[in-house]
Amino acid sequence: MTTPHRPHPHSRPEGRAAGVVKTFLLAGSTLPAPGLAPGLHVVATPIGNLADVTVRALETLAAADVIACEDTRISRRLLDRYGIQTHLMAYHDHNGASARPKLLARLAAGERVALISDAGTPLVSDPGFKLVVEAAELGFPVHPVPGASALLAALVAAGLPTDCFLFDGFLPPKAGQRRNRISALAAVPGTLVFYETGPRLAESLADLADVLGPRRAAVCRELTKAFEEVRRADLPALAAHYADADDPKGEIVLVIGPPLEEVAGDADVDAALLRALKDTSLKDAVAVVAGATGRPKREVYARALALAQARGDEKPGDADADA
């Protein structure tokens, strides 16, 4: 059981010098920031449109003694927009080991520390996890200030089931590891959500289509920004579209529907086998297609043999009777 730290007896009760009132701008008016409880405040910021910030987030950022952020230049744009003068301190993956003790020391002194990322909710594929863990272990209060999240924004725009979903961050950059990860998630009975970069989008969609088959999906790009785009189709169609397109710009979220409820027909199985057989063995292709379509492995294996014979292929190699 952790023992909560007590503020230093000489720490400022409101985290500010006597007589100094902290303020922020909202709709052309200068508003005072209300008192803020000591502790670590994990604050969500806009993912693109700066108008998406919450009033509570502005109050918290204005009242804090320090704001820990990934990039002070990016965070300064938000603070300047709303007239917030709070000191910014860089805290990211590369300086965490040296910056974290300084932030913990400020918490021990009874200060109010706000944690933000460049965009969206901290800790969701962003820095901050270790700081929150250590702050909680030392007994400091951790206050969530919820708001924008690219994950949730994409999920509600994709037009896919939202009652059960799994967020898995970024897929591995290497093809073999990426396909293995997708295969491990193929049986998850819910919607899958990933973050992706423009240069890797086409390759990831191709692997998703090969492993998961014709599931419905959406590519959500630049959400809340001027060039917002949500493209909905099945995975093979999306893979084909982006294979012939220039690398898309901006932040990208992939949303893939759950396994098909209805068992795929022969034509679907054949199409999935043909895609999978392009770059994998027959045995592996059978396993992938059976998992993606819900058809028994023996049936899928029989169709794979029929396809090979129809194309005049030589006898398939490493599939065995219990494939």
mmCIF file of C-alpha atoms in Angstrom:
data_model
loop_
_atom_site.group_PDB
_atom_site.id
_atom_site.type_symbol
_atom_site.label_atom_id
_atom_site.label_comp_id
_atom_site.label_asym_id
_atom_site.label_seq_id
_atom_site.Cartn_x
_atom_site.Cartn_y
_atom_site.Cartn_z
ATOM 1 C CA MET A 1 0.000 0.000 0.000
ATOM 2 C CA THR A 2 1.410 3.389 -0.966
ATOM 3 C CA THR A 3 1.657 6.269 1.459
ATOM 4 C CA PRO A 4 0.450 9.545 -0.079
ATOM 5 C CA HIS A 5 3.027 12.336 -0.144
ATOM 6 C CA ARG A 6 2.081 15.469 1.748
ATOM 7 C CA PRO A 7 2.705 18.878 0.199
ATOM 8 C CA HIS A 8 5.700 20.765 1.553
ATOM 9 C CA PRO A 9 4.513 23.016 4.423
ATOM 10 C CA HIS A 10 5.704 26.096 2.557
ATOM 11 C CA SER A 11 4.215 25.167 -0.824
ATOM 12 C CA ARG A 12 1.748 27.636 -2.285
ATOM 13 C CA PRO A 13 -1.815 26.449 -1.538
ATOM 14 C CA GLU A 14 -3.123 27.470 -4.931
ATOM 15 C CA GLY A 15 0.057 26.777 -6.947
ATOM 16 C CA ARG A 16 0.596 30.479 -7.708
ATOM 17 C CA ALA A 17 2.247 33.533 -6.223
ATOM 18 C CA ALA A 18 0.170 35.669 -3.902
ATOM 19 C CA GLY A 19 -1.967 38.168 -5.778
ATOM 20 C CA VAL A 20 -1.349 36.604 -9.197
ATOM 21 C CA VAL A 21 -4.513 35.519 -10.985
ATOM 22 C CA LYS A 22 -4.039 33.117 -13.861
ATOM 23 C CA THR A 23 -6.349 33.574 -16.840
ATOM 24 C CA PHE A 24 -7.248 32.226 -20.259
ATOM 25 C CA LEU A 25 -9.101 33.578 -23.289
ATOM 26 C CA LEU A 26 -12.413 32.162 -24.468
ATOM 27 C CA ALA A 27 -14.698 33.706 -27.087
ATOM 28 C CA GLY A 28 -12.898 37.041 -26.788
ATOM 29 C CA SER A 29 -13.231 37.225 -22.997
ATOM 30 C CA THR A 30 -10.474 36.925 -20.391
ATOM 31 C CA LEU A 31 -11.568 34.458 -17.730
ATOM 32 C CA PRO A 32 -9.894 33.614 -14.398
ATOM 33 C CA ALA A 33 -8.673 30.055 -13.958
ATOM 34 C CA PRO A 34 -10.292 28.493 -10.888
ATOM 35 C CA GLY A 35 -8.242 26.864 -8.151
ATOM 36 C CA LEU A 36 -6.699 23.528 -9.092
ATOM 37 C CA ALA A 37 -6.093 20.575 -6.797
ATOM 38 C CA PRO A 38 -2.470 19.437 -6.376
ATOM 39 C CA GLY A 39 -1.393 16.384 -8.361
ATOM 40 C CA LEU A 40 -0.896 15.180 -11.909
ATOM 41 C CA HIS A 41 -3.583 16.251 -14.371
ATOM 42 C CA VAL A 42 -3.681 14.182 -17.585
ATOM 43 C CA VAL A 43 -5.259 16.546 -20.106
ATOM 44 C CA ALA A 44 -6.610 15.679 -23.560
ATOM 45 C CA THR A 45 -5.982 18.300 -26.247
ATOM 46 C CA PRO A 46 -7.434 18.694 -29.780
ATOM 47 C CA ILE A 47 -6.339 16.237 -32.478
ATOM 48 C CA GLY A 48 -6.505 18.928 -35.139
ATOM 49 C CA ASN A 49 -9.188 21.576 -34.770
ATOM 50 C CA LEU A 50 -8.132 23.788 -31.853
ATOM 51 C CA ALA A 51 -11.784 24.608 -31.164
ATOM 52 C CA ASP A 52 -12.278 21.059 -29.902
ATOM 53 C CA VAL A 53 -10.569 21.787 -26.573
ATOM 54 C CA THR A 54 -12.805 21.581 -23.497
ATOM 55 C CA VAL A 55 -13.363 24.441 -21.069
ATOM 56 C CA ARG A 56 -12.080 22.244 -18.244
ATOM 57 C CA ALA A 57 -8.873 21.579 -20.189
ATOM 58 C CA LEU A 58 -8.314 25.333 -20.603
ATOM 59 C CA GLU A 59 -8.956 25.947 -16.909
ATOM 60 C CA THR A 60 -6.532 23.181 -15.968
ATOM 61 C CA LEU A 61 -3.757 24.284 -18.317
ATOM 62 C CA ALA A 62 -4.078 27.893 -17.194
ATOM 63 C CA ALA A 63 -4.060 27.049 -13.479
ATOM 64 C CA ALA A 64 -1.228 24.494 -13.569
ATOM 65 C CA ASP A 65 2.248 25.345 -12.300
ATOM 66 C CA VAL A 66 3.867 23.562 -15.251
ATOM 67 C CA ILE A 67 2.721 21.731 -18.394
ATOM 68 C CA ALA A 68 4.690 18.655 -19.459
ATOM 69 C CA CYS A 69 4.406 18.221 -23.236
ATOM 70 C CA GLU A 70 6.015 16.348 -26.124
ATOM 71 C CA ASP A 71 7.029 19.354 -28.233
ATOM 72 C CA THR A 72 6.903 22.831 -26.726
ATOM 73 C CA ARG A 73 6.574 24.431 -30.178
ATOM 74 C CA ILE A 74 3.427 22.443 -31.014
ATOM 75 C CA SER A 75 1.852 22.935 -27.589
ATOM 76 C CA ARG A 76 2.622 26.643 -27.641
ATOM 77 C CA ARG A 77 0.204 27.081 -30.581
ATOM 78 C CA LEU A 78 -2.682 25.850 -28.418
ATOM 79 C CA LEU A 79 -1.654 27.970 -25.449
ATOM 80 C CA ASP A 80 -1.230 31.097 -27.575
ATOM 81 C CA ARG A 81 -4.660 30.573 -29.128
ATOM 82 C CA TYR A 82 -6.227 30.708 -25.654
ATOM 83 C CA GLY A 83 -3.911 33.210 -23.974
ATOM 84 C CA ILE A 84 -2.397 30.738 -21.503
ATOM 85 C CA GLN A 85 0.997 31.691 -20.033
ATOM 86 C CA THR A 86 1.830 28.525 -18.059
ATOM 87 C CA HIS A 87 5.439 27.339 -18.360
ATOM 88 C CA LEU A 88 5.997 24.436 -20.779
ATOM 89 C CA MET A 89 8.461 21.631 -20.020
ATOM 90 C CA ALA A 90 9.482 19.064 -22.637
ATOM 91 C CA TYR A 91 8.662 15.487 -21.631
ATOM 92 C CA HIS A 92 8.911 12.756 -24.259
ATOM 93 C CA ASP A 93 10.305 9.288 -24.931
ATOM 94 C CA HIS A 94 13.871 10.529 -25.373
ATOM 95 C CA ASN A 95 14.215 12.603 -22.179
ATOM 96 C CA GLY A 96 11.785 10.761 -19.909
ATOM 97 C CA ALA A 97 14.461 9.264 -17.646
ATOM 98 C CA SER A 98 15.854 12.702 -16.775
ATOM 99 C CA ALA A 99 12.633 14.743 -16.910
ATOM 100 C CA ARG A 100 10.426 12.392 -14.892
ATOM 101 C CA PRO A 101 12.251 12.880 -11.534
ATOM 102 C CA LYS A 102 11.915 16.650 -11.910
ATOM 103 C CA LEU A 103 8.164 16.371 -12.443
ATOM 104 C CA LEU A 104 7.812 13.982 -9.503
ATOM 105 C CA ALA A 105 9.742 16.413 -7.323
ATOM 106 C CA ARG A 106 7.304 19.169 -8.262
ATOM 107 C CA LEU A 107 4.412 16.900 -7.326
ATOM 108 C CA ALA A 108 6.105 16.203 -3.986
ATOM 109 C CA ALA A 109 6.254 19.955 -3.406
ATOM 110 C CA GLY A 110 2.472 20.170 -3.773
ATOM 111 C CA GLU A 111 2.442 21.619 -7.255
ATOM 112 C CA ARG A 112 -0.112 21.139 -10.040
ATOM 113 C CA VAL A 113 1.442 19.374 -13.029
ATOM 114 C CA ALA A 114 -0.482 19.078 -16.307
ATOM 115 C CA LEU A 115 0.507 16.375 -18.812
ATOM 116 C CA ILE A 116 -0.427 16.731 -22.489
ATOM 117 C CA SER A 117 0.680 15.166 -25.774
ATOM 118 C CA ASP A 118 1.040 16.829 -29.167
ATOM 119 C CA ALA A 119 -2.573 15.920 -29.909
ATOM 120 C CA GLY A 120 -5.353 13.878 -28.360
ATOM 121 C CA THR A 121 -5.310 11.949 -25.114
ATOM 122 C CA PRO A 122 -1.918 11.274 -23.473
ATOM 123 C CA LEU A 123 -0.811 7.651 -22.946
ATOM 124 C CA VAL A 124 -2.826 6.417 -25.974
ATOM 125 C CA SER A 125 0.164 5.644 -28.233
ATOM 126 C CA ASP A 126 1.751 8.750 -26.677
ATOM 127 C CA PRO A 127 4.243 9.350 -23.827
ATOM 128 C CA GLY A 128 3.148 9.542 -20.208
ATOM 129 C CA PHE A 129 2.561 5.982 -19.046
ATOM 130 C CA LYS A 130 5.671 5.767 -16.854
ATOM 131 C CA LEU A 131 4.982 9.163 -15.300
ATOM 132 C CA VAL A 132 1.425 8.188 -14.380
ATOM 133 C CA VAL A 133 2.578 4.821 -12.983
ATOM 134 C CA GLU A 134 5.299 6.355 -10.807
ATOM 135 C CA ALA A 135 3.073 9.213 -9.646
ATOM 136 C CA ALA A 136 0.371 6.735 -8.597
ATOM 137 C CA GLU A 137 2.879 4.460 -6.872
ATOM 138 C CA LEU A 138 4.182 7.418 -4.850
ATOM 139 C CA GLY A 139 0.664 8.311 -3.781
ATOM 140 C CA PHE A 140 0.198 11.494 -5.809
ATOM 141 C CA PRO A 141 -3.342 12.146 -7.107
ATOM 142 C CA VAL A 142 -3.816 11.539 -10.838
ATOM 143 C CA HIS A 143 -6.709 13.514 -12.321
ATOM 144 C CA PRO A 144 -7.997 12.620 -15.833
ATOM 145 C CA VAL A 145 -9.272 15.547 -17.909
ATOM 146 C CA PRO A 146 -10.959 13.788 -20.854
ATOM 147 C CA GLY A 147 -11.422 15.123 -24.351
ATOM 148 C CA ALA A 148 -10.417 14.502 -27.954
ATOM 149 C CA SER A 149 -9.034 11.140 -29.104
ATOM 150 C CA ALA A 150 -8.219 10.068 -32.668
ATOM 151 C CA LEU A 151 -9.121 6.503 -31.713
ATOM 152 C CA LEU A 152 -12.668 7.371 -30.657
ATOM 153 C CA ALA A 153 -13.192 9.931 -33.404
ATOM 154 C CA ALA A 154 -12.352 7.329 -36.064
ATOM 155 C CA LEU A 155 -14.425 4.657 -34.390
ATOM 156 C CA VAL A 156 -17.609 6.721 -34.444
ATOM 157 C CA ALA A 157 -17.039 7.897 -38.043
ATOM 158 C CA ALA A 158 -16.201 4.518 -39.562
ATOM 159 C CA GLY A 159 -19.729 3.117 -39.593
ATOM 160 C CA LEU A 160 -18.588 -0.166 -38.031
ATOM 161 C CA PRO A 161 -19.662 -1.885 -34.789
ATOM 162 C CA THR A 162 -18.654 0.058 -31.674
ATOM 163 C CA ASP A 163 -20.039 -2.187 -28.930
ATOM 164 C CA CYS A 164 -16.826 -4.221 -28.780
ATOM 165 C CA PHE A 165 -13.464 -3.068 -30.145
ATOM 166 C CA LEU A 166 -9.729 -3.599 -29.682
ATOM 167 C CA PHE A 167 -7.169 -0.829 -30.121
ATOM 168 C CA ASP A 168 -3.697 -2.155 -30.955
ATOM 169 C CA GLY A 169 -1.652 0.970 -31.636
ATOM 170 C CA PHE A 170 0.709 0.796 -34.617
ATOM 171 C CA LEU A 171 1.211 -2.465 -36.505
ATOM 172 C CA PRO A 172 4.854 -3.644 -36.735
ATOM 173 C CA PRO A 173 6.798 -2.007 -39.587
ATOM 174 C CA LYS A 174 8.339 -5.280 -40.858
ATOM 175 C CA ALA A 175 6.088 -7.370 -43.120
ATOM 176 C CA GLY A 176 6.605 -10.732 -41.397
ATOM 177 C CA GLN A 177 5.987 -9.390 -37.924
ATOM 178 C CA ARG A 178 3.020 -7.380 -39.166
ATOM 179 C CA ARG A 179 1.325 -10.409 -40.742
ATOM 180 C CA ASN A 180 1.937 -12.457 -37.610
ATOM 181 C CA ARG A 181 0.337 -9.751 -35.493
ATOM 182 C CA ILE A 182 -2.674 -9.498 -37.785
ATOM 183 C CA SER A 183 -3.084 -13.297 -37.715
ATOM 184 C CA ALA A 184 -3.002 -13.248 -33.914
ATOM 185 C CA LEU A 185 -5.867 -10.725 -33.905
ATOM 186 C CA ALA A 186 -7.956 -12.386 -36.632
ATOM 187 C CA ALA A 187 -10.249 -14.203 -34.202
ATOM 188 C CA VAL A 188 -10.966 -11.166 -31.984
ATOM 189 C CA PRO A 189 -14.792 -10.905 -31.964
ATOM 190 C CA GLY A 190 -14.862 -7.140 -32.306
ATOM 191 C CA THR A 191 -13.786 -4.163 -34.365
ATOM 192 C CA LEU A 192 -10.022 -3.632 -34.695
ATOM 193 C CA VAL A 193 -8.471 -0.163 -34.585
ATOM 194 C CA PHE A 194 -4.891 0.722 -35.550
ATOM 195 C CA TYR A 195 -2.849 3.872 -36.062
ATOM 196 C CA GLU A 196 -0.765 3.996 -39.238
ATOM 197 C CA THR A 197 1.593 6.266 -41.155
ATOM 198 C CA GLY A 198 1.186 7.363 -44.777
ATOM 199 C CA PRO A 199 4.285 5.563 -46.123
ATOM 200 C CA ARG A 200 3.217 2.237 -44.586
ATOM 201 C CA LEU A 201 -0.528 2.446 -45.260
ATOM 202 C CA ALA A 202 -0.594 0.550 -48.594
ATOM 203 C CA GLU A 203 1.541 -2.329 -47.286
ATOM 204 C CA SER A 204 -0.495 -2.632 -44.092
ATOM 205 C CA LEU A 205 -3.789 -2.680 -45.984
ATOM 206 C CA ALA A 206 -2.456 -5.363 -48.349
ATOM 207 C CA ASP A 207 -1.473 -7.559 -45.410
ATOM 208 C CA LEU A 208 -4.767 -6.919 -43.638
ATOM 209 C CA ALA A 209 -6.682 -7.903 -46.778
ATOM 210 C CA ASP A 210 -4.635 -11.071 -47.267
ATOM 211 C CA VAL A 211 -4.984 -12.225 -43.670
ATOM 212 C CA LEU A 212 -8.474 -11.002 -42.746
ATOM 213 C CA GLY A 213 -10.210 -11.283 -46.126
ATOM 214 C CA PRO A 214 -13.107 -9.094 -47.288
ATOM 215 C CA ARG A 215 -14.009 -7.461 -43.993
ATOM 216 C CA ARG A 216 -15.555 -4.014 -44.061
ATOM 217 C CA ALA A 217 -13.100 -1.294 -43.059
ATOM 218 C CA ALA A 218 -12.455 2.430 -43.045
ATOM 219 C CA VAL A 219 -9.369 4.583 -43.508
ATOM 220 C CA CYS A 220 -9.816 7.733 -41.415
ATOM 221 C CA ARG A 221 -7.333 10.489 -42.205
ATOM 222 C CA GLU A 222 -6.748 14.006 -40.862
ATOM 223 C CA LEU A 223 -9.805 13.858 -38.610
ATOM 224 C CA THR A 224 -11.182 17.281 -37.544
ATOM 225 C CA LYS A 225 -8.749 19.034 -39.923
ATOM 226 C CA ALA A 226 -9.316 20.868 -43.203
ATOM 227 C CA PHE A 227 -8.688 17.801 -45.397
ATOM 228 C CA GLU A 228 -10.562 15.251 -43.284
ATOM 229 C CA GLU A 229 -11.254 12.026 -45.170
ATOM 230 C CA VAL A 230 -13.073 8.815 -44.281
ATOM 231 C CA ARG A 231 -12.921 6.147 -47.003
ATOM 232 C CA ARG A 232 -15.125 3.086 -46.415
ATOM 233 C CA ALA A 233 -14.942 -0.208 -48.339
ATOM 234 C CA ASP A 234 -13.859 -3.800 -47.823
ATOM 235 C CA LEU A 235 -10.183 -4.454 -47.159
ATOM 236 C CA PRO A 236 -9.282 -5.715 -50.676
ATOM 237 C CA ALA A 237 -10.851 -2.619 -52.256
ATOM 238 C CA LEU A 238 -9.046 -0.286 -49.856
ATOM 239 C CA ALA A 239 -5.762 -2.117 -50.447
ATOM 240 C CA ALA A 240 -6.193 -1.757 -54.217
ATOM 241 C CA HIS A 241 -7.021 1.945 -53.944
ATOM 242 C CA TYR A 242 -4.007 2.883 -51.843
ATOM 243 C CA ALA A 243 -1.655 0.606 -53.782
ATOM 244 C CA ASP A 244 -2.071 2.971 -56.759
ATOM 245 C CA ALA A 245 -2.158 6.214 -54.753
ATOM 246 C CA ASP A 246 0.580 8.494 -53.500
ATOM 247 C CA ASP A 247 1.406 8.167 -49.820
ATOM 248 C CA PRO A 248 -1.443 9.911 -48.007
ATOM 249 C CA LYS A 249 -0.505 12.789 -45.735
ATOM 250 C CA GLY A 250 -1.362 13.326 -42.100
ATOM 251 C CA GLU A 251 -2.538 11.202 -39.194
ATOM 252 C CA ILE A 252 -4.283 7.943 -40.143
ATOM 253 C CA VAL A 253 -6.529 5.569 -38.205
ATOM 254 C CA LEU A 254 -7.546 2.165 -39.605
ATOM 255 C CA VAL A 255 -10.833 0.675 -38.437
ATOM 256 C CA ILE A 256 -11.614 -2.938 -39.422
ATOM 257 C CA GLY A 257 -14.929 -4.645 -38.776
ATOM 258 C CA PRO A 258 -15.225 -7.883 -36.773
ATOM 259 C CA PRO A 259 -15.123 -11.357 -38.391
ATOM 260 C CA LEU A 260 -17.979 -11.902 -40.829
ATOM 261 C CA GLU A 261 -20.995 -13.390 -39.110
ATOM 262 C CA GLU A 262 -22.022 -15.351 -42.168
ATOM 263 C CA VAL A 263 -19.782 -18.122 -43.450
ATOM 264 C CA ALA A 264 -18.083 -16.973 -46.633
ATOM 265 C CA GLY A 265 -19.153 -18.542 -49.927
ATOM 266 C CA ASP A 266 -16.921 -20.511 -52.273
ATOM 267 C CA ALA A 267 -16.172 -17.458 -54.401
ATOM 268 C CA ASP A 268 -15.000 -15.508 -51.336
ATOM 269 C CA VAL A 269 -12.817 -18.408 -50.219
ATOM 270 C CA ASP A 270 -11.291 -18.773 -53.695
ATOM 271 C CA ALA A 271 -10.537 -15.059 -53.928
ATOM 272 C CA ALA A 272 -8.932 -15.038 -50.488
ATOM 273 C CA LEU A 273 -6.848 -18.129 -51.348
ATOM 274 C CA LEU A 274 -5.580 -16.578 -54.565
ATOM 275 C CA ARG A 275 -4.456 -13.472 -52.659
ATOM 276 C CA ALA A 276 -2.819 -15.466 -49.881
ATOM 277 C CA LEU A 277 -1.035 -17.883 -52.214
ATOM 278 C CA LYS A 278 0.824 -15.049 -53.907
ATOM 279 C CA ASP A 279 3.367 -14.802 -51.101
ATOM 280 C CA THR A 280 2.881 -17.718 -48.709
ATOM 281 C CA SER A 281 2.816 -21.511 -48.686
ATOM 282 C CA LEU A 282 -0.365 -23.440 -49.310
ATOM 283 C CA LYS A 283 -0.516 -24.647 -45.709
ATOM 284 C CA ASP A 284 -0.166 -21.126 -44.325
ATOM 285 C CA ALA A 285 -2.665 -19.777 -46.869
ATOM 286 C CA VAL A 286 -5.220 -22.395 -45.833
ATOM 287 C CA ALA A 287 -4.804 -21.511 -42.153
ATOM 288 C CA VAL A 288 -5.159 -17.782 -42.803
ATOM 289 C CA VAL A 289 -8.201 -18.094 -45.077
ATOM 290 C CA ALA A 290 -9.965 -20.555 -42.784
ATOM 291 C CA GLY A 291 -9.527 -18.185 -39.848
ATOM 292 C CA ALA A 292 -10.719 -15.181 -41.850
ATOM 293 C CA THR A 293 -13.746 -16.788 -43.480
ATOM 294 C CA GLY A 294 -14.990 -19.196 -40.825
ATOM 295 C CA ARG A 295 -14.842 -22.169 -43.182
ATOM 296 C CA PRO A 296 -13.390 -25.487 -41.916
ATOM 297 C CA LYS A 297 -9.715 -26.017 -42.779
ATOM 298 C CA ARG A 298 -10.423 -29.277 -44.624
ATOM 299 C CA GLU A 299 -12.889 -27.501 -46.935
ATOM 300 C CA VAL A 300 -10.477 -24.643 -47.560
ATOM 301 C CA TYR A 301 -7.678 -27.119 -48.281
ATOM 302 C CA ALA A 302 -9.878 -28.942 -50.794
ATOM 303 C CA ARG A 303 -10.638 -25.671 -52.582
ATOM 304 C CA ALA A 304 -6.930 -24.774 -52.602
ATOM 305 C CA LEU A 305 -6.157 -28.102 -54.319
ATOM 306 C CA ALA A 306 -8.948 -27.513 -56.827
ATOM 307 C CA LEU A 307 -7.580 -24.043 -57.617
ATOM 308 C CA ALA A 308 -4.090 -25.436 -58.104
ATOM 309 C CA GLN A 309 -5.350 -28.135 -60.479
ATOM 310 C CA ALA A 310 -7.445 -25.646 -62.430
ATOM 311 C CA ARG A 311 -4.399 -23.455 -62.952
ATOM 312 C CA GLY A 312 -2.227 -26.442 -63.846
ATOM 313 C CA ASP A 313 0.065 -25.902 -60.855
ATOM 314 C CA GLU A 314 2.348 -28.604 -59.673
ATOM 315 C CA LYS A 315 1.269 -30.636 -56.673
ATOM 316 C CA PRO A 316 1.161 -28.341 -53.592
ATOM 317 C CA GLY A 317 3.948 -28.850 -51.118
ATOM 318 C CA ASP A 318 3.607 -28.677 -47.380
ATOM 319 C CA ALA A 319 -0.136 -28.982 -46.598
ATOM 320 C CA ASP A 320 -0.988 -32.166 -44.757
ATOM 321 C CA ALA A 321 -4.242 -34.018 -44.273
ATOM 322 C CA ASP A 322 -5.249 -32.161 -41.115
ATOM 323 C CA ALA A 323 -4.621 -28.709 -42.601
#
